[in-house]
Amino acid sequence: MEQLSVTRAFEGDLHRYKHSSSSTSTNMVFAIYLPPQAKNHPVPVVYWLSGLTCTDENFTQKAGAFKMAAQLGLAIVCPDTSPRGLDLPGEHDSYDFGSGAGFYVDATSSPWSDHYRMYSYVVDELPTLIEGSFPVSGKKAISGHSMGGHGALVIYLRNPGAYTSVSAFAPVVHPTAVPWGQKAFQRYLGDDKSLWDSYDATLLVQQAEISDPILIDQGSSDSFLEEQLQPDHFKTACARANVPLTLNLRAGYDHSYYFISSFIDSHLEFHAHKLID
């Protein structure tokens, strides 16, 4: 790994690294905040998955999460949202596909399948790297925003027992039924709809056996609410499967980091209940 920067925050340190990824066959960048407690003992980790167009820096610079993370003794890991530097045909043509829009899937269609393997990167490669390189425990939770909320829910549901808890802000909960997901899945995964279904939280949760609650916050003034997000689909599926869900509809809030920064503390506290003995 190559360290790109280190910045002190609330007596802890925010590190940024670049490394060669076997999942994407590219260099990948991630950030990790280590709270002050990490100087004395291993700490649990919250993995944060960002949304369309974002990098690791959107969360680290805008969410305002480090004060609470320092108080609770939580590390936070923020990966990028896609491979970078490839210049594949059409990769940079739109904000909702390609660069900055990996959708946390393992692509199966060419040319994306050689590099756009963000599911494997987040689930397997990155935690192995983090746990082998930093003073963290094996306990981890996952959260995210928008496309990253989709990724967090899918990863949690597909890997029972691997994460203590999951939460999301304005997640894409039913990607097979909305334009963002349909566009990405058609190009990354091709015509095999069974592959699409395996990355759809609303479909996955109906087959899950979960007793721990899922936490979602959604702004009522989010411009993407009706067309792209549709949290009621996930709420209905959770009810049918008897999966406990707390879905907070926050009056007047939009899709931005103003919304995230307003409620990030409650999400970290939610995860801390499971992460910290």
GROMACS .gro file of C-alpha atoms in nm:
model
  277
    1MET     CA    1   0.000   0.000   0.000
    2GLU     CA    2   0.105   0.358  -0.066
    3GLN     CA    3  -0.006   0.614   0.190
    4LEU     CA    4  -0.147   0.922   0.021
    5SER     CA    5  -0.223   1.128   0.332
    6VAL     CA    6  -0.287   1.121   0.705
    7THR     CA    7  -0.495   1.382   0.889
    8ARG     CA    8  -0.566   1.415   1.261
    9ALA     CA    9  -0.934   1.439   1.360
   10PHE     CA   10  -1.081   1.415   1.711
   11GLU     CA   11  -0.759   1.259   1.846
   12GLY     CA   12  -0.780   0.986   1.584
   13ASP     CA   13  -0.634   0.977   1.234
   14LEU     CA   14  -0.783   0.967   0.886
   15HIS     CA   15  -0.555   0.772   0.652
   16ARG     CA   16  -0.584   0.751   0.274
   17TYR     CA   17  -0.413   0.473   0.079
   18LYS     CA   18  -0.368   0.345  -0.275
   19HIS     CA   19  -0.309  -0.021  -0.349
   20SER     CA   20  -0.307  -0.268  -0.636
   21SER     CA   21  -0.634  -0.461  -0.639
   22SER     CA   22  -0.661  -0.822  -0.751
   23SER     CA   23  -1.040  -0.783  -0.781
   24THR     CA   24  -1.038  -0.491  -1.025
   25SER     CA   25  -0.688  -0.532  -1.175
   26THR     CA   26  -0.640  -0.160  -1.115
   27ASN     CA   27  -0.509   0.062  -0.840
   28MET     CA   28  -0.779   0.137  -0.583
   29VAL     CA   29  -0.798   0.413  -0.323
   30PHE     CA   30  -0.963   0.383   0.017
   31ALA     CA   31  -0.977   0.589   0.337
   32ILE     CA   32  -0.979   0.459   0.694
   33TYR     CA   33  -1.050   0.659   1.007
   34LEU     CA   34  -0.886   0.510   1.315
   35PRO     CA   35  -1.030   0.644   1.641
   36PRO     CA   36  -0.801   0.720   1.937
   37GLN     CA   37  -0.887   0.384   2.098
   38ALA     CA   38  -0.704   0.208   1.815
   39LYS     CA   39  -0.375   0.313   1.973
   40ASN     CA   40  -0.448   0.076   2.262
   41HIS     CA   41  -0.652  -0.214   2.123
   42PRO     CA   42  -0.820  -0.338   1.804
   43VAL     CA   43  -1.144  -0.160   1.718
   44PRO     CA   44  -1.450  -0.267   1.517
   45VAL     CA   45  -1.516  -0.130   1.170
   46VAL     CA   46  -1.807   0.033   0.991
   47TYR     CA   47  -1.774   0.004   0.612
   48TRP     CA   48  -1.930   0.298   0.430
   49LEU     CA   49  -2.032   0.263   0.063
   50SER     CA   50  -2.086   0.587  -0.125
   51GLY     CA   51  -2.326   0.675  -0.404
   52LEU     CA   52  -2.315   0.767  -0.771
   53THR     CA   53  -2.031   1.001  -0.879
   54CYS     CA   54  -1.864   0.981  -0.536
   55THR     CA   55  -1.518   0.880  -0.420
   56ASP     CA   56  -1.402   0.802  -0.067
   57GLU     CA   57  -1.363   1.174  -0.006
   58ASN     CA   58  -1.732   1.268  -0.019
   59PHE     CA   59  -1.804   1.091   0.308
   60THR     CA   60  -1.479   1.182   0.482
   61GLN     CA   61  -1.514   1.552   0.403
   62LYS     CA   62  -1.891   1.603   0.432
   63ALA     CA   63  -2.054   1.351   0.665
   64GLY     CA   64  -1.919   1.485   0.994
   65ALA     CA   65  -1.889   1.132   1.131
   66PHE     CA   66  -1.553   1.136   1.306
   67LYS     CA   67  -1.651   1.302   1.634
   68MET     CA   68  -1.903   1.028   1.711
   69ALA     CA   69  -1.674   0.756   1.573
   70ALA     CA   70  -1.402   0.876   1.812
   71GLN     CA   71  -1.642   0.875   2.107
   72LEU     CA   72  -1.767   0.525   2.028
   73GLY     CA   73  -1.431   0.380   1.929
   74LEU     CA   74  -1.529   0.285   1.573
   75ALA     CA   75  -1.306   0.271   1.268
   76ILE     CA   76  -1.470   0.376   0.940
   77VAL     CA   77  -1.352   0.243   0.603
   78CYS     CA   78  -1.453   0.422   0.283
   79PRO     CA   79  -1.373   0.256  -0.051
   80ASP     CA   80  -1.411   0.420  -0.390
   81THR     CA   81  -1.725   0.356  -0.595
   82SER     CA   82  -1.562   0.206  -0.905
   83PRO     CA   83  -1.227   0.127  -1.065
   84ARG     CA   84  -1.046   0.427  -1.210
   85GLY     CA   85  -0.813   0.509  -1.497
   86LEU     CA   86  -0.935   0.252  -1.749
   87ASP     CA   87  -1.099   0.470  -2.017
   88LEU     CA   88  -1.320   0.187  -2.141
   89PRO     CA   89  -1.559   0.277  -2.426
   90GLY     CA   90  -1.849   0.474  -2.279
   91GLU     CA   91  -1.710   0.455  -1.926
   92HIS     CA   92  -1.724   0.830  -1.866
   93ASP     CA   93  -2.030   0.919  -2.077
   94SER     CA   94  -2.290   0.939  -1.799
   95TYR     CA   95  -2.300   0.989  -1.425
   96ASP     CA   96  -2.503   0.674  -1.354
   97PHE     CA   97  -2.289   0.414  -1.528
   98GLY     CA   98  -1.918   0.339  -1.549
   99SER     CA   99  -1.674   0.565  -1.370
  100GLY     CA  100  -1.802   0.639  -1.019
  101ALA     CA  101  -2.095   0.401  -1.067
  102GLY     CA  102  -1.978   0.045  -1.004
  103PHE     CA  103  -2.308  -0.049  -0.833
  104TYR     CA  104  -2.125  -0.298  -0.608
  105VAL     CA  105  -2.173  -0.588  -0.849
  106ASP     CA  106  -1.931  -0.829  -1.012
  107ALA     CA  107  -1.982  -0.755  -1.381
  108THR     CA  108  -2.017  -1.051  -1.616
  109SER     CA  109  -2.039  -0.866  -1.950
  110SER     CA  110  -1.738  -0.752  -2.153
  111PRO     CA  111  -1.549  -0.521  -2.122
  112TRP     CA  112  -1.669  -0.454  -1.766
  113SER     CA  113  -1.611  -0.805  -1.631
  114ASP     CA  114  -1.233  -0.768  -1.625
  115HIS     CA  115  -1.238  -0.474  -1.385
  116TYR     CA  116  -1.584  -0.383  -1.250
  117ARG     CA  117  -1.584  -0.633  -0.964
  118MET     CA  118  -1.675  -0.406  -0.677
  119TYR     CA  119  -1.875  -0.673  -0.495
  120SER     CA  120  -1.571  -0.897  -0.456
  121TYR     CA  121  -1.354  -0.599  -0.373
  122VAL     CA  122  -1.578  -0.481  -0.088
  123VAL     CA  123  -1.678  -0.823   0.047
  124ASP     CA  124  -1.350  -1.013   0.024
  125GLU     CA  125  -1.041  -0.818  -0.073
  126LEU     CA  126  -1.079  -0.494   0.120
  127PRO     CA  127  -1.168  -0.647   0.461
  128THR     CA  128  -0.877  -0.890   0.429
  129LEU     CA  129  -0.645  -0.599   0.358
  130ILE     CA  130  -0.787  -0.386   0.642
  131GLU     CA  131  -0.778  -0.664   0.901
  132GLY     CA  132  -0.422  -0.757   0.805
  133SER     CA  133  -0.285  -0.402   0.806
  134PHE     CA  134  -0.457  -0.200   1.077
  135PRO     CA  135  -0.548  -0.239   1.448
  136VAL     CA  136  -0.904  -0.353   1.387
  137SER     CA  137  -1.103  -0.647   1.518
  138GLY     CA  138  -1.293  -0.894   1.304
  139LYS     CA  139  -1.626  -0.731   1.391
  140LYS     CA  140  -1.772  -0.519   1.115
  141ALA     CA  141  -2.093  -0.344   1.014
  142ILE     CA  142  -2.191  -0.190   0.681
  143SER     CA  143  -2.375   0.124   0.572
  144GLY     CA  144  -2.408   0.343   0.268
  145HIS     CA  145  -2.593   0.609   0.070
  146SER     CA  146  -2.806   0.577  -0.243
  147MET     CA  147  -2.617   0.336  -0.475
  148GLY     CA  148  -2.403   0.262  -0.170
  149GLY     CA  149  -2.713   0.192   0.037
  150HIS     CA  150  -2.808  -0.063  -0.226
  151GLY     CA  151  -2.461  -0.214  -0.196
  152ALA     CA  152  -2.475  -0.226   0.183
  153LEU     CA  153  -2.813  -0.397   0.194
  154VAL     CA  154  -2.722  -0.652  -0.074
  155ILE     CA  155  -2.387  -0.736   0.084
  156TYR     CA  156  -2.545  -0.777   0.427
  157LEU     CA  157  -2.825  -0.998   0.296
  158ARG     CA  158  -2.597  -1.215   0.083
  159ASN     CA  159  -2.342  -1.271   0.359
  160PRO     CA  160  -2.536  -1.370   0.672
  161GLY     CA  161  -2.328  -1.345   0.987
  162ALA     CA  162  -2.042  -1.155   0.825
  163TYR     CA  163  -2.169  -0.812   0.940
  164THR     CA  164  -2.322  -0.735   1.276
  165SER     CA  165  -2.566  -0.478   1.135
  166VAL     CA  166  -2.667  -0.277   0.830
  167SER     CA  167  -2.806   0.071   0.774
  168ALA     CA  168  -2.861   0.297   0.475
  169PHE     CA  169  -2.944   0.649   0.371
  170ALA     CA  170  -3.185   0.682   0.075
  171PRO     CA  171  -3.089   0.343  -0.069
  172VAL     CA  172  -3.178   0.206  -0.411
  173VAL     CA  173  -3.374  -0.082  -0.260
  174HIS     CA  174  -3.528  -0.235  -0.575
  175PRO     CA  175  -3.277  -0.179  -0.857
  176THR     CA  176  -3.433  -0.431  -1.098
  177ALA     CA  177  -3.745  -0.212  -1.106
  178VAL     CA  178  -3.597   0.139  -1.142
  179PRO     CA  179  -3.402   0.318  -1.418
  180TRP     CA  180  -3.068   0.347  -1.234
  181GLY     CA  181  -3.054  -0.024  -1.159
  182GLN     CA  182  -3.192  -0.141  -1.493
  183LYS     CA  183  -2.934   0.060  -1.685
  184ALA     CA  184  -2.643  -0.060  -1.474
  185PHE     CA  185  -2.752  -0.425  -1.453
  186GLN     CA  186  -2.820  -0.454  -1.828
  187ARG     CA  187  -2.470  -0.334  -1.911
  188TYR     CA  188  -2.277  -0.498  -1.628
  189LEU     CA  189  -2.472  -0.827  -1.606
  190GLY     CA  190  -2.633  -0.875  -1.947
  191ASP     CA  191  -2.969  -1.038  -2.005
  192ASP     CA  192  -2.958  -1.299  -1.726
  193LYS     CA  193  -3.230  -1.168  -1.495
  194SER     CA  194  -3.137  -1.421  -1.225
  195LEU     CA  195  -2.809  -1.232  -1.188
  196TRP     CA  196  -3.003  -0.907  -1.160
  197ASP     CA  197  -3.220  -1.056  -0.887
  198SER     CA  198  -2.912  -1.159  -0.685
  199TYR     CA  199  -2.825  -0.790  -0.641
  200ASP     CA  200  -3.176  -0.667  -0.550
  201ALA     CA  201  -3.235  -0.611  -0.176
  202THR     CA  202  -3.613  -0.617  -0.206
  203LEU     CA  203  -3.598  -0.965  -0.360
  204LEU     CA  204  -3.318  -1.092  -0.136
  205VAL     CA  205  -3.483  -0.991   0.191
  206GLN     CA  206  -3.785  -1.209   0.114
  207GLN     CA  207  -3.559  -1.515   0.139
  208ALA     CA  208  -3.360  -1.394   0.440
  209GLU     CA  209  -3.374  -1.522   0.795
  210ILE     CA  210  -3.291  -1.209   0.993
  211SER     CA  211  -3.380  -1.123   1.350
  212ASP     CA  212  -3.170  -0.807   1.383
  213PRO     CA  213  -3.326  -0.478   1.272
  214ILE     CA  214  -3.234  -0.295   0.954
  215LEU     CA  215  -3.216   0.086   0.974
  216ILE     CA  216  -3.300   0.315   0.680
  217ASP     CA  217  -3.332   0.693   0.673
  218GLN     CA  218  -3.502   0.858   0.376
  219GLY     CA  219  -3.565   1.226   0.310
  220SER     CA  220  -3.922   1.319   0.213
  221SER     CA  221  -3.797   1.594  -0.022
  222ASP     CA  222  -3.551   1.369  -0.202
  223SER     CA  223  -3.588   1.436  -0.576
  224PHE     CA  224  -3.511   1.070  -0.653
  225LEU     CA  225  -3.764   0.927  -0.407
  226GLU     CA  226  -4.048   0.832  -0.640
  227GLU     CA  227  -3.858   0.725  -0.952
  228GLN     CA  228  -3.538   0.565  -0.824
  229LEU     CA  229  -3.564   0.481  -0.453
  230GLN     CA  230  -3.916   0.362  -0.368
  231PRO     CA  231  -3.845   0.248  -0.010
  232ASP     CA  232  -4.203   0.123   0.035
  233HIS     CA  233  -4.116  -0.178  -0.185
  234PHE     CA  234  -3.852  -0.281   0.065
  235LYS     CA  235  -4.079  -0.206   0.360
  236THR     CA  236  -4.347  -0.435   0.218
  237ALA     CA  237  -4.096  -0.712   0.148
  238CYS     CA  238  -3.957  -0.690   0.502
  239ALA     CA  239  -4.306  -0.712   0.648
  240ARG     CA  240  -4.384  -1.023   0.442
  241ALA     CA  241  -4.058  -1.188   0.554
  242ASN     CA  242  -4.094  -1.078   0.919
  243VAL     CA  243  -3.765  -0.891   0.896
  244PRO     CA  244  -3.752  -0.602   1.147
  245LEU     CA  245  -3.710  -0.269   0.970
  246THR     CA  246  -3.692   0.086   1.100
  247LEU     CA  247  -3.768   0.318   0.808
  248ASN     CA  248  -3.750   0.684   0.908
  249LEU     CA  249  -3.904   0.927   0.660
  250ARG     CA  250  -3.732   1.255   0.744
  251ALA     CA  251  -3.956   1.551   0.662
  252GLY     CA  252  -3.799   1.813   0.437
  253TYR     CA  253  -3.463   1.642   0.385
  254ASP     CA  254  -3.318   1.581   0.038
  255HIS     CA  255  -3.058   1.340  -0.109
  256SER     CA  256  -2.749   1.539  -0.013
  257TYR     CA  257  -2.480   1.514   0.252
  258TYR     CA  258  -2.668   1.776   0.453
  259PHE     CA  259  -2.918   1.495   0.509
  260ILE     CA  260  -2.649   1.238   0.587
  261SER     CA  261  -2.462   1.464   0.828
  262SER     CA  262  -2.788   1.534   1.014
  263PHE     CA  263  -2.840   1.167   1.107
  264ILE     CA  264  -2.501   0.996   1.079
  265ASP     CA  265  -2.453   0.995   1.456
  266SER     CA  266  -2.767   0.789   1.509
  267HIS     CA  267  -2.647   0.537   1.251
  268LEU     CA  268  -2.308   0.501   1.418
  269GLU     CA  269  -2.478   0.454   1.754
  270PHE     CA  270  -2.706   0.192   1.596
  271HIS     CA  271  -2.403  -0.004   1.477
  272ALA     CA  272  -2.212   0.043   1.802
  273HIS     CA  273  -2.480  -0.150   1.993
  274LYS     CA  274  -2.380  -0.461   1.800
  275LEU     CA  275  -2.012  -0.390   1.744
  276ILE     CA  276  -1.906  -0.301   2.095
  277ASP     CA  277  -1.942  -0.558   2.372
   0.00000   0.00000   0.00000
